[in-house]
Amino acid sequence: MDEKQVARAINLNDGSKMPLLGLRTWKPSHLPWTSVQYAVEAAIAAGYRHIDTACCYGNQVDIGKALHSKMQQGIIRRQDMFIVNKCTCCAVEDIPKCFNTSLTELQLDYLDLFLLQCTAGLKKTSDDFFRNEGTILTSDVDYLELWRAMEALQASAKVKNIGDSNFNIKQLNKLLHLCKIPPAVNQVELHPYLTQEELIKFCKGTNIVLIACRPFGSPARTPRLIREGSDPNKLLQDSFIVDIAKKHKRSPAEVLLRYHVQQGIAVIPKSDKSHHILENTKIFDFSLTEEDMIRLKRRLQSPS
């Protein structure tokens, strides 16, 4: 990383640095997205050095093409990039299979971060999301067994750091008491309608970096959060956030991303539009006031 990248990064518990801004490449499976390669190339051109994907996203081949295209152009080297992958698994043996598939499809020799995507084993079904008539089917596999397989991967030196996704305080606490290698990060949904302040406090106290994977809300996945004035379909249109954006002459998206970064939380907004991708890099050029931060947390407190 150059000096600018280092200043826009956060230290993980092994001393390595992770860029605070990344590109999330998830897209609902029922919607077409043929521009993943373009989005990753646009992100790299805009200065992103953190790319997030997962085994189940089905886009690793295109991401690999984008990475190698930029490497061949001399714009980046492998060591400049921080590549994150996640595994949603059915059993312990699925973790190395998923990992090796990811390396092959991404055309990489190692990953910077590999995450255990859920806290339970999942039963295999005919689709990619382990569902039966819309219900996710879990198995009796303990996530501690899954974590031991993650630790074995890190010992192989093919991944620099391992972490979790969607873990709560109770699950993290159990893991920390029984693991050999503590998680470097916990990737969860965070935004002003889902503040998770206790989780933020816990992770800071245990040296686990948080990554906000849905900083603009999650309209397709959070109907429980819809209440008067806090529809996750309309987080970017919330009048309170719009007013703060106008005060700083920024977009609501920039305010929401800055809200996290200013707390030492990494953000991975997703977009396939080059102007949005570029706009998101501007979050390091301004700061929210202490009053802005307090009002965002208090006024938009998530329901218990």
Tab-separated table of N, CA and C in Angstrom, residues 67-128:
chain	number	residue	atom	x	y	z
A	67	LEU	N	-9.031	-8.656	-11.913
A	67	LEU	CA	-7.778	-8.497	-11.184
A	67	LEU	C	-6.582	-8.672	-12.105
A	68	HIS	N	-6.619	-9.715	-12.920
A	68	HIS	CA	-5.475	-9.988	-13.780
A	68	HIS	C	-5.366	-8.988	-14.928
A	69	SER	N	-6.483	-8.455	-15.370
A	69	SER	CA	-6.438	-7.410	-16.381
A	69	SER	C	-5.685	-6.194	-15.854
A	70	LYS	N	-6.012	-5.790	-14.617
A	70	LYS	CA	-5.351	-4.620	-14.027
A	70	LYS	C	-3.892	-4.908	-13.668
A	71	MET	N	-3.607	-6.152	-13.315
A	71	MET	CA	-2.213	-6.515	-13.052
A	71	MET	C	-1.386	-6.459	-14.332
A	72	GLN	N	-1.948	-6.975	-15.408
A	72	GLN	CA	-1.237	-6.981	-16.688
A	72	GLN	C	-1.010	-5.575	-17.211
A	73	GLN	N	-1.934	-4.658	-16.864
A	73	GLN	CA	-1.772	-3.260	-17.275
A	73	GLN	C	-0.769	-2.519	-16.398
A	74	GLY	N	-0.311	-3.171	-15.339
A	74	GLY	CA	0.655	-2.548	-14.441
A	74	GLY	C	0.047	-1.574	-13.456
A	75	ILE	N	-1.284	-1.581	-13.331
A	75	ILE	CA	-1.966	-0.648	-12.426
A	75	ILE	C	-1.870	-1.121	-10.980
A	76	ILE	N	-1.932	-2.432	-10.781
A	76	ILE	CA	-1.819	-3.008	-9.443
A	76	ILE	C	-0.874	-4.200	-9.465
A	77	ARG	N	-0.371	-4.543	-8.284
A	77	ARG	CA	0.314	-5.803	-8.051
A	77	ARG	C	-0.553	-6.613	-7.090
A	78	ARG	N	-0.328	-7.906	-7.044
A	78	ARG	CA	-1.153	-8.724	-6.141
A	78	ARG	C	-1.074	-8.206	-4.718
A	79	GLN	N	0.119	-7.817	-4.269
A	79	GLN	CA	0.284	-7.383	-2.887
A	79	GLN	C	-0.409	-6.061	-2.589
A	80	ASP	N	-0.837	-5.354	-3.625
A	80	ASP	CA	-1.580	-4.109	-3.414
A	80	ASP	C	-3.034	-4.358	-3.032
A	81	MET	N	-3.532	-5.544	-3.348
A	81	MET	CA	-4.959	-5.840	-3.194
A	81	MET	C	-5.242	-6.610	-1.908
A	82	PHE	N	-6.439	-6.381	-1.369
A	82	PHE	CA	-6.935	-7.117	-0.208
A	82	PHE	C	-8.196	-7.840	-0.660
A	83	ILE	N	-8.087	-9.156	-0.865
A	83	ILE	CA	-9.186	-9.938	-1.431
A	83	ILE	C	-9.845	-10.764	-0.332
A	84	VAL	N	-11.158	-10.589	-0.200
A	84	VAL	CA	-11.946	-11.251	0.842
A	84	VAL	C	-12.907	-12.241	0.204
A	85	ASN	N	-12.972	-13.420	0.799
A	85	ASN	CA	-13.911	-14.437	0.321
A	85	ASN	C	-14.633	-15.036	1.517
A	86	LYS	N	-15.812	-15.574	1.272
A	86	LYS	CA	-16.616	-16.153	2.340
A	86	LYS	C	-17.096	-17.551	1.948
A	87	CYS	N	-17.264	-18.388	2.963
A	87	CYS	CA	-17.728	-19.754	2.725
A	87	CYS	C	-19.010	-20.008	3.498
A	88	THR	N	-20.066	-20.342	2.773
A	88	THR	CA	-21.299	-20.837	3.382
A	88	THR	C	-21.281	-22.346	3.202
A	89	CYS	N	-21.087	-23.076	4.278
A	89	CYS	CA	-20.786	-24.498	4.124
A	89	CYS	C	-21.839	-25.400	4.752
A	90	CYS	N	-21.815	-26.637	4.294
A	90	CYS	CA	-22.695	-27.670	4.820
A	90	CYS	C	-21.994	-28.528	5.851
A	91	ALA	N	-20.687	-28.712	5.689
A	91	ALA	CA	-19.923	-29.585	6.568
A	91	ALA	C	-18.478	-29.119	6.605
A	92	VAL	N	-17.715	-29.662	7.550
A	92	VAL	CA	-16.319	-29.272	7.724
A	92	VAL	C	-15.530	-29.434	6.436
A	93	GLU	N	-15.766	-30.556	5.728
A	93	GLU	CA	-14.989	-30.813	4.517
A	93	GLU	C	-15.298	-29.838	3.383
A	94	ASP	N	-16.399	-29.112	3.490
A	94	ASP	CA	-16.741	-28.144	2.444
A	94	ASP	C	-15.868	-26.892	2.498
A	95	ILE	N	-15.277	-26.606	3.661
A	95	ILE	CA	-14.491	-25.378	3.807
A	95	ILE	C	-13.252	-25.401	2.914
A	96	PRO	N	-12.398	-26.435	2.981
A	96	PRO	CA	-11.241	-26.431	2.055
A	96	PRO	C	-11.654	-26.547	0.598
A	97	LYS	N	-12.765	-27.245	0.308
A	97	LYS	CA	-13.240	-27.341	-1.074
A	97	LYS	C	-13.624	-25.962	-1.602
A	98	CYS	N	-14.385	-25.233	-0.812
A	98	CYS	CA	-14.804	-23.882	-1.202
A	98	CYS	C	-13.584	-22.985	-1.375
A	99	PHE	N	-12.662	-23.067	-0.432
A	99	PHE	CA	-11.462	-22.232	-0.470
A	99	PHE	C	-10.647	-22.503	-1.733
A	100	ASN	N	-10.404	-23.757	-2.039
A	100	ASN	CA	-9.596	-24.105	-3.207
A	100	ASN	C	-10.288	-23.721	-4.508
A	101	THR	N	-11.612	-23.860	-4.539
A	101	THR	CA	-12.371	-23.419	-5.715
A	101	THR	C	-12.212	-21.918	-5.914
A	102	SER	N	-12.251	-21.188	-4.813
A	102	SER	CA	-12.101	-19.735	-4.888
A	102	SER	C	-10.733	-19.345	-5.430
A	103	LEU	N	-9.691	-19.980	-4.931
A	103	LEU	CA	-8.345	-19.668	-5.426
A	103	LEU	C	-8.245	-19.934	-6.923
A	104	THR	N	-8.809	-21.061	-7.353
A	104	THR	CA	-8.747	-21.424	-8.773
A	104	THR	C	-9.498	-20.416	-9.629
A	105	GLU	N	-10.725	-20.084	-9.229
A	105	GLU	CA	-11.551	-19.194	-10.046
A	105	GLU	C	-11.035	-17.763	-10.029
A	106	LEU	N	-10.466	-17.353	-8.914
A	106	LEU	CA	-9.907	-16.001	-8.826
A	106	LEU	C	-8.507	-15.910	-9.421
A	107	GLN	N	-7.924	-17.058	-9.732
A	107	GLN	CA	-6.561	-17.138	-10.279
A	107	GLN	C	-5.543	-16.530	-9.314
A	108	LEU	N	-5.682	-16.877	-8.040
A	108	LEU	CA	-4.798	-16.343	-7.007
A	108	LEU	C	-4.081	-17.469	-6.270
A	109	ASP	N	-2.958	-17.133	-5.661
A	109	ASP	CA	-2.199	-18.097	-4.865
A	109	ASP	C	-2.588	-18.061	-3.398
A	110	TYR	N	-3.185	-16.958	-2.975
A	110	TYR	CA	-3.600	-16.838	-1.580
A	110	TYR	C	-4.730	-15.824	-1.478
A	111	LEU	N	-5.439	-15.840	-0.347
A	111	LEU	CA	-6.455	-14.844	-0.032
A	111	LEU	C	-5.976	-14.026	1.164
A	112	ASP	N	-6.419	-12.800	1.236
A	112	ASP	CA	-6.067	-11.959	2.376
A	112	ASP	C	-6.970	-12.212	3.572
A	113	LEU	N	-8.223	-12.574	3.294
A	113	LEU	CA	-9.173	-12.808	4.377
A	113	LEU	C	-10.220	-13.811	3.908
A	114	PHE	N	-10.491	-14.810	4.741
A	114	PHE	CA	-11.511	-15.823	4.437
A	114	PHE	C	-12.462	-15.879	5.622
A	115	LEU	N	-13.756	-15.753	5.344
A	115	LEU	CA	-14.757	-15.647	6.399
A	115	LEU	C	-15.676	-16.866	6.447
A	116	LEU	N	-16.019	-17.265	7.657
A	116	LEU	CA	-17.074	-18.247	7.875
A	116	LEU	C	-18.386	-17.476	7.856
A	117	GLN	N	-19.218	-17.755	6.871
A	117	GLN	CA	-20.326	-16.847	6.562
A	117	GLN	C	-21.530	-16.993	7.486
A	118	CYS	N	-21.671	-18.121	8.169
A	118	CYS	CA	-22.823	-18.270	9.054
A	118	CYS	C	-22.439	-19.121	10.255
A	119	THR	N	-23.310	-19.163	11.240
A	119	THR	CA	-22.996	-19.799	12.514
A	119	THR	C	-23.560	-21.205	12.622
A	120	ALA	N	-23.938	-21.785	11.516
A	120	ALA	CA	-24.483	-23.145	11.535
A	120	ALA	C	-24.122	-23.860	10.251
A	121	GLY	N	-24.023	-25.181	10.328
A	121	GLY	CA	-23.894	-25.953	9.109
A	121	GLY	C	-25.221	-25.948	8.373
A	122	LEU	N	-25.188	-26.071	7.078
A	122	LEU	CA	-26.407	-26.023	6.275
A	122	LEU	C	-26.597	-27.335	5.536
A	123	LYS	N	-27.838	-27.772	5.459
A	123	LYS	CA	-28.142	-28.997	4.731
A	123	LYS	C	-28.091	-28.745	3.234
A	124	LYS	N	-27.548	-29.698	2.511
A	124	LYS	CA	-27.451	-29.542	1.068
A	124	LYS	C	-28.813	-29.709	0.418
A	125	THR	N	-29.119	-28.784	-0.494
A	125	THR	CA	-30.354	-28.855	-1.265
A	125	THR	C	-29.997	-28.652	-2.730
A	126	SER	N	-31.018	-28.568	-3.553
A	126	SER	CA	-30.779	-28.480	-4.990
A	126	SER	C	-30.322	-27.099	-5.442
A	127	ASP	N	-30.488	-26.072	-4.596
A	127	ASP	CA	-30.070	-24.739	-5.010
A	127	ASP	C	-28.845	-24.282	-4.223
A	128	ASP	N	-28.383	-23.072	-4.520
A	128	ASP	CA	-27.147	-22.578	-3.926
A	128	ASP	C	-27.341	-22.010	-2.530
